[in-house]
mmCIF file of C-alpha atoms in Angstrom:
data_model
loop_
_atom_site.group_PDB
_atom_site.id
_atom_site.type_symbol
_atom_site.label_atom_id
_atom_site.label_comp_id
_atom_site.label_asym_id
_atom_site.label_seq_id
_atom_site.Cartn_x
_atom_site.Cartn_y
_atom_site.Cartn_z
ATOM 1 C CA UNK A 1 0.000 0.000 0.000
ATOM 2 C CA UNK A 2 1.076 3.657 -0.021
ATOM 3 C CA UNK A 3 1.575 4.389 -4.137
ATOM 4 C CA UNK A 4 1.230 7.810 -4.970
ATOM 5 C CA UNK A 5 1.320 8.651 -8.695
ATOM 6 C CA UNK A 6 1.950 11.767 -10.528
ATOM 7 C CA UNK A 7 1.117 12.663 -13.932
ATOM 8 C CA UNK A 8 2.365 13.438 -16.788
ATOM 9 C CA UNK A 9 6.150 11.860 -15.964
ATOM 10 C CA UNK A 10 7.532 14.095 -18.580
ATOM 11 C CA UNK A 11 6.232 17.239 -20.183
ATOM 12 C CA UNK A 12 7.859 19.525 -22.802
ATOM 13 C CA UNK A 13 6.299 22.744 -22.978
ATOM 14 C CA UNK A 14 6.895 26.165 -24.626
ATOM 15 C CA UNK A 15 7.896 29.960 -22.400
ATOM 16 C CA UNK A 16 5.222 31.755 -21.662
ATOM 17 C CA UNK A 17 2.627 28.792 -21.159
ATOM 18 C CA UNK A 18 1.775 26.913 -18.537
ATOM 19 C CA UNK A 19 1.630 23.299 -17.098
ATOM 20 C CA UNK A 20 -0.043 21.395 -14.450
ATOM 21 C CA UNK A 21 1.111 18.448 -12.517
ATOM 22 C CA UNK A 22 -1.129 16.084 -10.798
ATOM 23 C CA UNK A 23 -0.242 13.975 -7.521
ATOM 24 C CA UNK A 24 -2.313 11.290 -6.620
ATOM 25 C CA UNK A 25 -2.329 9.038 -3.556
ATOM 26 C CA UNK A 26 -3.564 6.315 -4.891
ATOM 27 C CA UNK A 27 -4.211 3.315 -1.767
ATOM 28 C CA UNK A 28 -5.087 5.875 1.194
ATOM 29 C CA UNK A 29 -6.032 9.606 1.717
ATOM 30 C CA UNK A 30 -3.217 11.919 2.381
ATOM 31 C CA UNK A 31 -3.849 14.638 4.534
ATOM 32 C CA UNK A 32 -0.951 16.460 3.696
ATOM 33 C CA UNK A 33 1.091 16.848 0.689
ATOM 34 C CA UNK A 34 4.748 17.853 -0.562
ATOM 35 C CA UNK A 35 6.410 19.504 -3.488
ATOM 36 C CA UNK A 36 9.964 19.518 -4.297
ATOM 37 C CA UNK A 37 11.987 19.966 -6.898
ATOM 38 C CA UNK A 38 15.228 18.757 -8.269
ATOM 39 C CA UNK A 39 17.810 20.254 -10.502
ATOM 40 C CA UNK A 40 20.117 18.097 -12.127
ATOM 41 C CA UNK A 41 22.765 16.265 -10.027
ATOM 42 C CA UNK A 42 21.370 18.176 -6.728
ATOM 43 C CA UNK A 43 19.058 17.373 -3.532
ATOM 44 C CA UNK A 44 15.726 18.141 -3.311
ATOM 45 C CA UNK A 45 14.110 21.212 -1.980
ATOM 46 C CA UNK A 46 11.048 21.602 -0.804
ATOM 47 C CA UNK A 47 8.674 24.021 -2.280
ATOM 48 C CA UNK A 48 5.579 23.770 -0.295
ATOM 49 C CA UNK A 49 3.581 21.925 1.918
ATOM 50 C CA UNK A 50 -0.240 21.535 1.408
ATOM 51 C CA UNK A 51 -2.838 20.509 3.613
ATOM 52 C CA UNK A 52 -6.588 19.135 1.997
ATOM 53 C CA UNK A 53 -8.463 22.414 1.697
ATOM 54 C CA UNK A 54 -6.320 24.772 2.930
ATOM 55 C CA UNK A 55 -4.176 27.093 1.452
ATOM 56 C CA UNK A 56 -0.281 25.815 0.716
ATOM 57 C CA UNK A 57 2.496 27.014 2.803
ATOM 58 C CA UNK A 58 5.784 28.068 0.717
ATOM 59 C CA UNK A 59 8.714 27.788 2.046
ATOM 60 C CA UNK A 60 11.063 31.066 1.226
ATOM 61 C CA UNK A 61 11.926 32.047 -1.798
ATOM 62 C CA UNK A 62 9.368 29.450 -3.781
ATOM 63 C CA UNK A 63 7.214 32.252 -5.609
ATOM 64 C CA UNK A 64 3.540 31.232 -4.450
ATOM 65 C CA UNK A 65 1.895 33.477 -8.154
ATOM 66 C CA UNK A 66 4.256 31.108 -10.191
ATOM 67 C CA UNK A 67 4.086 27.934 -8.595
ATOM 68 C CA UNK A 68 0.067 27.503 -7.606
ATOM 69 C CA UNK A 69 -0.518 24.101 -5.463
ATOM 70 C CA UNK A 70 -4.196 22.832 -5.446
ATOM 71 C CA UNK A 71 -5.250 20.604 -2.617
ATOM 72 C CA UNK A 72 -8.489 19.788 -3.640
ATOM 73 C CA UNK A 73 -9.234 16.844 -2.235
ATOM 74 C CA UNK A 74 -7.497 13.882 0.294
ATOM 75 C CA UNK A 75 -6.279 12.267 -2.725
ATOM 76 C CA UNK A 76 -5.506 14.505 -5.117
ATOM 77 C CA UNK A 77 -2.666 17.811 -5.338
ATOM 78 C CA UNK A 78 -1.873 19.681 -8.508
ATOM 79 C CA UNK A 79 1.191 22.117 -8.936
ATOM 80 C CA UNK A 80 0.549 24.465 -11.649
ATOM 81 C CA UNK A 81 3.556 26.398 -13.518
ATOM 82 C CA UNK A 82 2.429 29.357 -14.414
ATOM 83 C CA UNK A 83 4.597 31.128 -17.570
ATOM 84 C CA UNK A 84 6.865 28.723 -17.582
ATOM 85 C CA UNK A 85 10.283 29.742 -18.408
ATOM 86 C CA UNK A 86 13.697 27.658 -19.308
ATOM 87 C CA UNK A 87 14.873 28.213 -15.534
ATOM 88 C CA UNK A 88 11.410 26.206 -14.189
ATOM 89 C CA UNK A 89 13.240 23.401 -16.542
ATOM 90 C CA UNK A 90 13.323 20.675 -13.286
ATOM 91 C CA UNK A 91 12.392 17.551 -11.744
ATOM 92 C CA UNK A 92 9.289 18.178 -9.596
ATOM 93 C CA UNK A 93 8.475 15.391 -7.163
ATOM 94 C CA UNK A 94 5.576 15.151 -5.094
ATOM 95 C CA UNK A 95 5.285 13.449 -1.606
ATOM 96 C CA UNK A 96 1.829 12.111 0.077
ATOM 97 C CA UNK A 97 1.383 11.282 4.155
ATOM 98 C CA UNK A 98 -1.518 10.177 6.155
ATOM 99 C CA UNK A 99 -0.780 12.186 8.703
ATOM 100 C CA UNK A 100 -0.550 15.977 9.551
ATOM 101 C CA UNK A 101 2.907 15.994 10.569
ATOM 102 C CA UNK A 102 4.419 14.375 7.194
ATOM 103 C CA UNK A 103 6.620 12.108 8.933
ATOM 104 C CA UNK A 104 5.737 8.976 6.879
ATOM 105 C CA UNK A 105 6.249 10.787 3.294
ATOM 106 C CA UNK A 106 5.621 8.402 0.498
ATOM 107 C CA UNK A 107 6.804 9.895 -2.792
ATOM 108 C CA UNK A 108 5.682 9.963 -6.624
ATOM 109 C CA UNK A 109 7.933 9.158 -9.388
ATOM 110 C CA UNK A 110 8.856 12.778 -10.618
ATOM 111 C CA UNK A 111 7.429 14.791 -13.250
ATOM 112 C CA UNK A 112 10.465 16.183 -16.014
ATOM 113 C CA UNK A 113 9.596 19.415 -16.946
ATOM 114 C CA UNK A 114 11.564 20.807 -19.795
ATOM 115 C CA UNK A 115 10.342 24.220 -20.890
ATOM 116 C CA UNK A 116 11.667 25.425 -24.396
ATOM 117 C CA UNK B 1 17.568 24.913 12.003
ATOM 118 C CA UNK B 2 17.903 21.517 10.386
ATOM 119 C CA UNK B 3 20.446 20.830 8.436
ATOM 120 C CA UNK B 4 22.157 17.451 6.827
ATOM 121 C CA UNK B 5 25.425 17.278 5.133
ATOM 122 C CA UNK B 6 26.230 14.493 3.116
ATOM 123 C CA UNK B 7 30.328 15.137 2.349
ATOM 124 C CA UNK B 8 30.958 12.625 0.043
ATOM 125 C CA UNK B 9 29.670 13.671 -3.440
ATOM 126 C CA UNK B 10 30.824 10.757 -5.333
ATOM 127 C CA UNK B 11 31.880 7.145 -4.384
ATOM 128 C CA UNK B 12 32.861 4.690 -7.084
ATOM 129 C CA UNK B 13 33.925 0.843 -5.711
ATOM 130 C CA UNK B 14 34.083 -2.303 -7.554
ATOM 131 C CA UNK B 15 31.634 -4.815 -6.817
ATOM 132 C CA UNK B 16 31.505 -6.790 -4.001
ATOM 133 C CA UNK B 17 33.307 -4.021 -2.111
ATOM 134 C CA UNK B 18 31.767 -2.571 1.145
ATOM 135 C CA UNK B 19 31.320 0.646 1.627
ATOM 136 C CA UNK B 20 29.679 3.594 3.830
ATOM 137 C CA UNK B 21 28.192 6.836 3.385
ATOM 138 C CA UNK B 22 27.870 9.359 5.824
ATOM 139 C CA UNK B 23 25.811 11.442 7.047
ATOM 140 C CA UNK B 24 26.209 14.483 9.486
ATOM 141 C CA UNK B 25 22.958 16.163 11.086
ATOM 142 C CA UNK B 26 22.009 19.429 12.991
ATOM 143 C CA UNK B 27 19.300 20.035 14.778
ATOM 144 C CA UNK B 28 18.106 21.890 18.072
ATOM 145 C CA UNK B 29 15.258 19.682 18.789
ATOM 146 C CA UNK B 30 15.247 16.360 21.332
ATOM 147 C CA UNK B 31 13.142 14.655 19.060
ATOM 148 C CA UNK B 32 13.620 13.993 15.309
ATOM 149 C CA UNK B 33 13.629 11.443 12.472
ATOM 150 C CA UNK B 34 15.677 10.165 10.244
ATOM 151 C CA UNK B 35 15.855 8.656 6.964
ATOM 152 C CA UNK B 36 17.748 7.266 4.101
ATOM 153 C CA UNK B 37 16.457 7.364 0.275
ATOM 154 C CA UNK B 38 17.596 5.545 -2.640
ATOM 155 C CA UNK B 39 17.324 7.448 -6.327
ATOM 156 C CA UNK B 40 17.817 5.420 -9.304
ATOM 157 C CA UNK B 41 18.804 6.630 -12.303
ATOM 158 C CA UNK B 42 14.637 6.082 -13.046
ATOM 159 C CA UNK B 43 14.157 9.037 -10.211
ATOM 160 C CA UNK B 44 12.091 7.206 -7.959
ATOM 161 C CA UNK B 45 12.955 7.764 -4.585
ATOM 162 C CA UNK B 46 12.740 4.057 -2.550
ATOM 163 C CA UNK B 47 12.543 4.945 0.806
ATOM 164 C CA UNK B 48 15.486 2.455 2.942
ATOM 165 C CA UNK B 49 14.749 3.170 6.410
ATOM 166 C CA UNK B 50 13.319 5.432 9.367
ATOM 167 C CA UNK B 51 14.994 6.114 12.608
ATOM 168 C CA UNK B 52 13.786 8.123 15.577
ATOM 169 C CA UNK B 53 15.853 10.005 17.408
ATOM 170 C CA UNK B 54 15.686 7.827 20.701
ATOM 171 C CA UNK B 55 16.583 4.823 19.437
ATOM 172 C CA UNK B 56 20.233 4.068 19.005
ATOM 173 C CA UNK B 57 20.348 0.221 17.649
ATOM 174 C CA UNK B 58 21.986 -0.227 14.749
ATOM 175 C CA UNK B 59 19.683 -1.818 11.863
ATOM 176 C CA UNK B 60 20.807 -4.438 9.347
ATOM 177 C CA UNK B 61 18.536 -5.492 6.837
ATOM 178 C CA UNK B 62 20.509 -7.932 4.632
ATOM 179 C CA UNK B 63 23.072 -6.393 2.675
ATOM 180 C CA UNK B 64 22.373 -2.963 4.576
ATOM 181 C CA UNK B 65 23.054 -1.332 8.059
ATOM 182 C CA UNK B 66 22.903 1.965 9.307
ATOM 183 C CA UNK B 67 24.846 3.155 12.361
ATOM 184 C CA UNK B 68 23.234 6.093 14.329
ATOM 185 C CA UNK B 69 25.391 7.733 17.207
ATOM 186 C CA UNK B 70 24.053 11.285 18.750
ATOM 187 C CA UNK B 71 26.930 11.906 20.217
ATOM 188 C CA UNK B 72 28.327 12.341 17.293
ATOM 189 C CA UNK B 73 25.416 13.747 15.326
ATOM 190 C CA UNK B 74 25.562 10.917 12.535
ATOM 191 C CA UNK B 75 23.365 8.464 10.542
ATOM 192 C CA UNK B 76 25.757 6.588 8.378
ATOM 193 C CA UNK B 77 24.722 3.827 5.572
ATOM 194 C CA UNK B 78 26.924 0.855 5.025
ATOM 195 C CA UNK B 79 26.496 -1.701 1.612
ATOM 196 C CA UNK B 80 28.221 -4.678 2.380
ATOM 197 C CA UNK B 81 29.348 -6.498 -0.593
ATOM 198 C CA UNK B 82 27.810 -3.979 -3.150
ATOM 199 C CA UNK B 83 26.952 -4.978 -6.195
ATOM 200 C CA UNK B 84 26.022 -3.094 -9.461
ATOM 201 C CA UNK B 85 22.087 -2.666 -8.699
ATOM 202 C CA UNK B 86 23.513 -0.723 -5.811
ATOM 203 C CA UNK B 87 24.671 2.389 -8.005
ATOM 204 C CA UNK B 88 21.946 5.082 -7.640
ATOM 205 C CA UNK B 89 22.316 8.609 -5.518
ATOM 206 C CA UNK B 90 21.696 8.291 -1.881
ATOM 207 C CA UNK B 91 19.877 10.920 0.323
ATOM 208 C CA UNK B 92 19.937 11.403 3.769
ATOM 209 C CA UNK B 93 16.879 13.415 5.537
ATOM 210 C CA UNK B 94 16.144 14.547 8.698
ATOM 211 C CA UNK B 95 12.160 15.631 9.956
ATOM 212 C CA UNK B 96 11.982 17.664 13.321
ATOM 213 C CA UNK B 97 8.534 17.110 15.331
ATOM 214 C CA UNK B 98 6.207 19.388 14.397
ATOM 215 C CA UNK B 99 8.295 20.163 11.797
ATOM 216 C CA UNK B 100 5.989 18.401 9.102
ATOM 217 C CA UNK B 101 9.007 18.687 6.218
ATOM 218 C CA UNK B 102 11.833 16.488 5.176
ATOM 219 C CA UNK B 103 15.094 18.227 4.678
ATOM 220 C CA UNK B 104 17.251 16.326 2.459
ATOM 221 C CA UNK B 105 21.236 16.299 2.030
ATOM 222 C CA UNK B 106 23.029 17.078 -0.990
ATOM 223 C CA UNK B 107 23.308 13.499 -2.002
ATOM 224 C CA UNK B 108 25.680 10.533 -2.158
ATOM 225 C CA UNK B 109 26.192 9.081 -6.336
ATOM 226 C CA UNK B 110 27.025 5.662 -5.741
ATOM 227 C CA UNK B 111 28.562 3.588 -8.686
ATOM 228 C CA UNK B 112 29.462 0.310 -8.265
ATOM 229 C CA UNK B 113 31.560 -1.158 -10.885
ATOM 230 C CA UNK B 114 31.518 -4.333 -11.878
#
């Protein structure tokens, strides 16, 4: 048990336009939910944390009008890229726990953004 | 503030070879968590193993042990006898309580060479 998805796993898109990624816990209901993302050959960093209904927190420096996180439901987050540009080019990655406290975080497969 | 440091960027060791990567932590709270991640080249993370911050037994789990000691601040990761399906990145990551985030290290690329 414990599979979250995310969808698409790869996406090419063009400046200016925008794209939305879809986590999905697929075997339980997550109350909370992460985003990170990944350059090439680096960690992760978190972007925010979102909690089912509420509004997502963003850690510093992640710009909340670019990056807009969508915690609709206990099952379902969406990060949207908003005018994508070359620099958004990453690895986004998407974690899913039962609980409030995220201490169990079971995590997607990625989504490979490449913005042209 | 957390923090993990993972020191060794790159480790390359023919197979069969053991071999350890550390991990270094700070933190200011009494109780925290601990974890290690695998990343293939796929970019999956496979999550290896969980430890709180109050218990101090090493784990082995076949091929793998960890070795936590606070005094020191570390959660190291051994391989014993590694073999090629070991190469991947490893992350260490450390959760405060209440913390409700993961802060990851900068990553261990493991290649195993046959």
């Amino acid at each position: 048990g414990a599979v979250v998805s995310q969808h698409p796993s790869w996406v090419i898109c063009k400046s200016g336009t925008s794209v939305k990624i879809e986590c999905r816990s697929l075997d339980f209901q997550a109350t909370t939910m992460f985003w990170y993302r990944q350059f090439p050959k680096q960690s992760l960093m978190l972007m925010a944390t979102s909690n089912e209904g509420s509004k997502a927190t963003y850690e510093q420096g992640v710009e909340k009008d670019k990056f807009l996180i969508n915690h609709a439901s206990l099952t379902l987050s969406t990060l949207t890229v908003t005018s994508a540009h070359p620099e958004d080019s990453s690895f986004y990655i998407c974690s899913a726990s039962k609980d409030s406290r995220g201490y169990e975080q079971y995590f997607g497969p990625g989504t490979r953004l490449t913005v042209t | 503030a957390q923090k993990v440091t993972q020191a060794q960027t790159e480790i390359s060791v023919v197979e069969k070879e053991d071999v350890t990567l550390d991990c270094v932590y700070e933190t200011r709270d009494t109780t925290y968590y601990l974890f290690w991640y695998k990343q293939p080249p796929s970019g999956e993370l496979v999550f290896l193993i969980r430890r709180n911050s109050f218990d101090e037994q090493n784990e082995i789990s076949g091929r793998y042990s960890w070795n936590f000691q606070k005094s020191t601040s570390s959660f190291n990761f051994t391989i014993t006898a590694s073999q090629v399906v070991d190469s991947a990145v490893y992350f260490c990551a450390l959760s405060e309580q209440g913390a409700q985030k993961l802060v990851f290290g900068q990553g261990t690329r493991l290649t195993i060479n046959p």
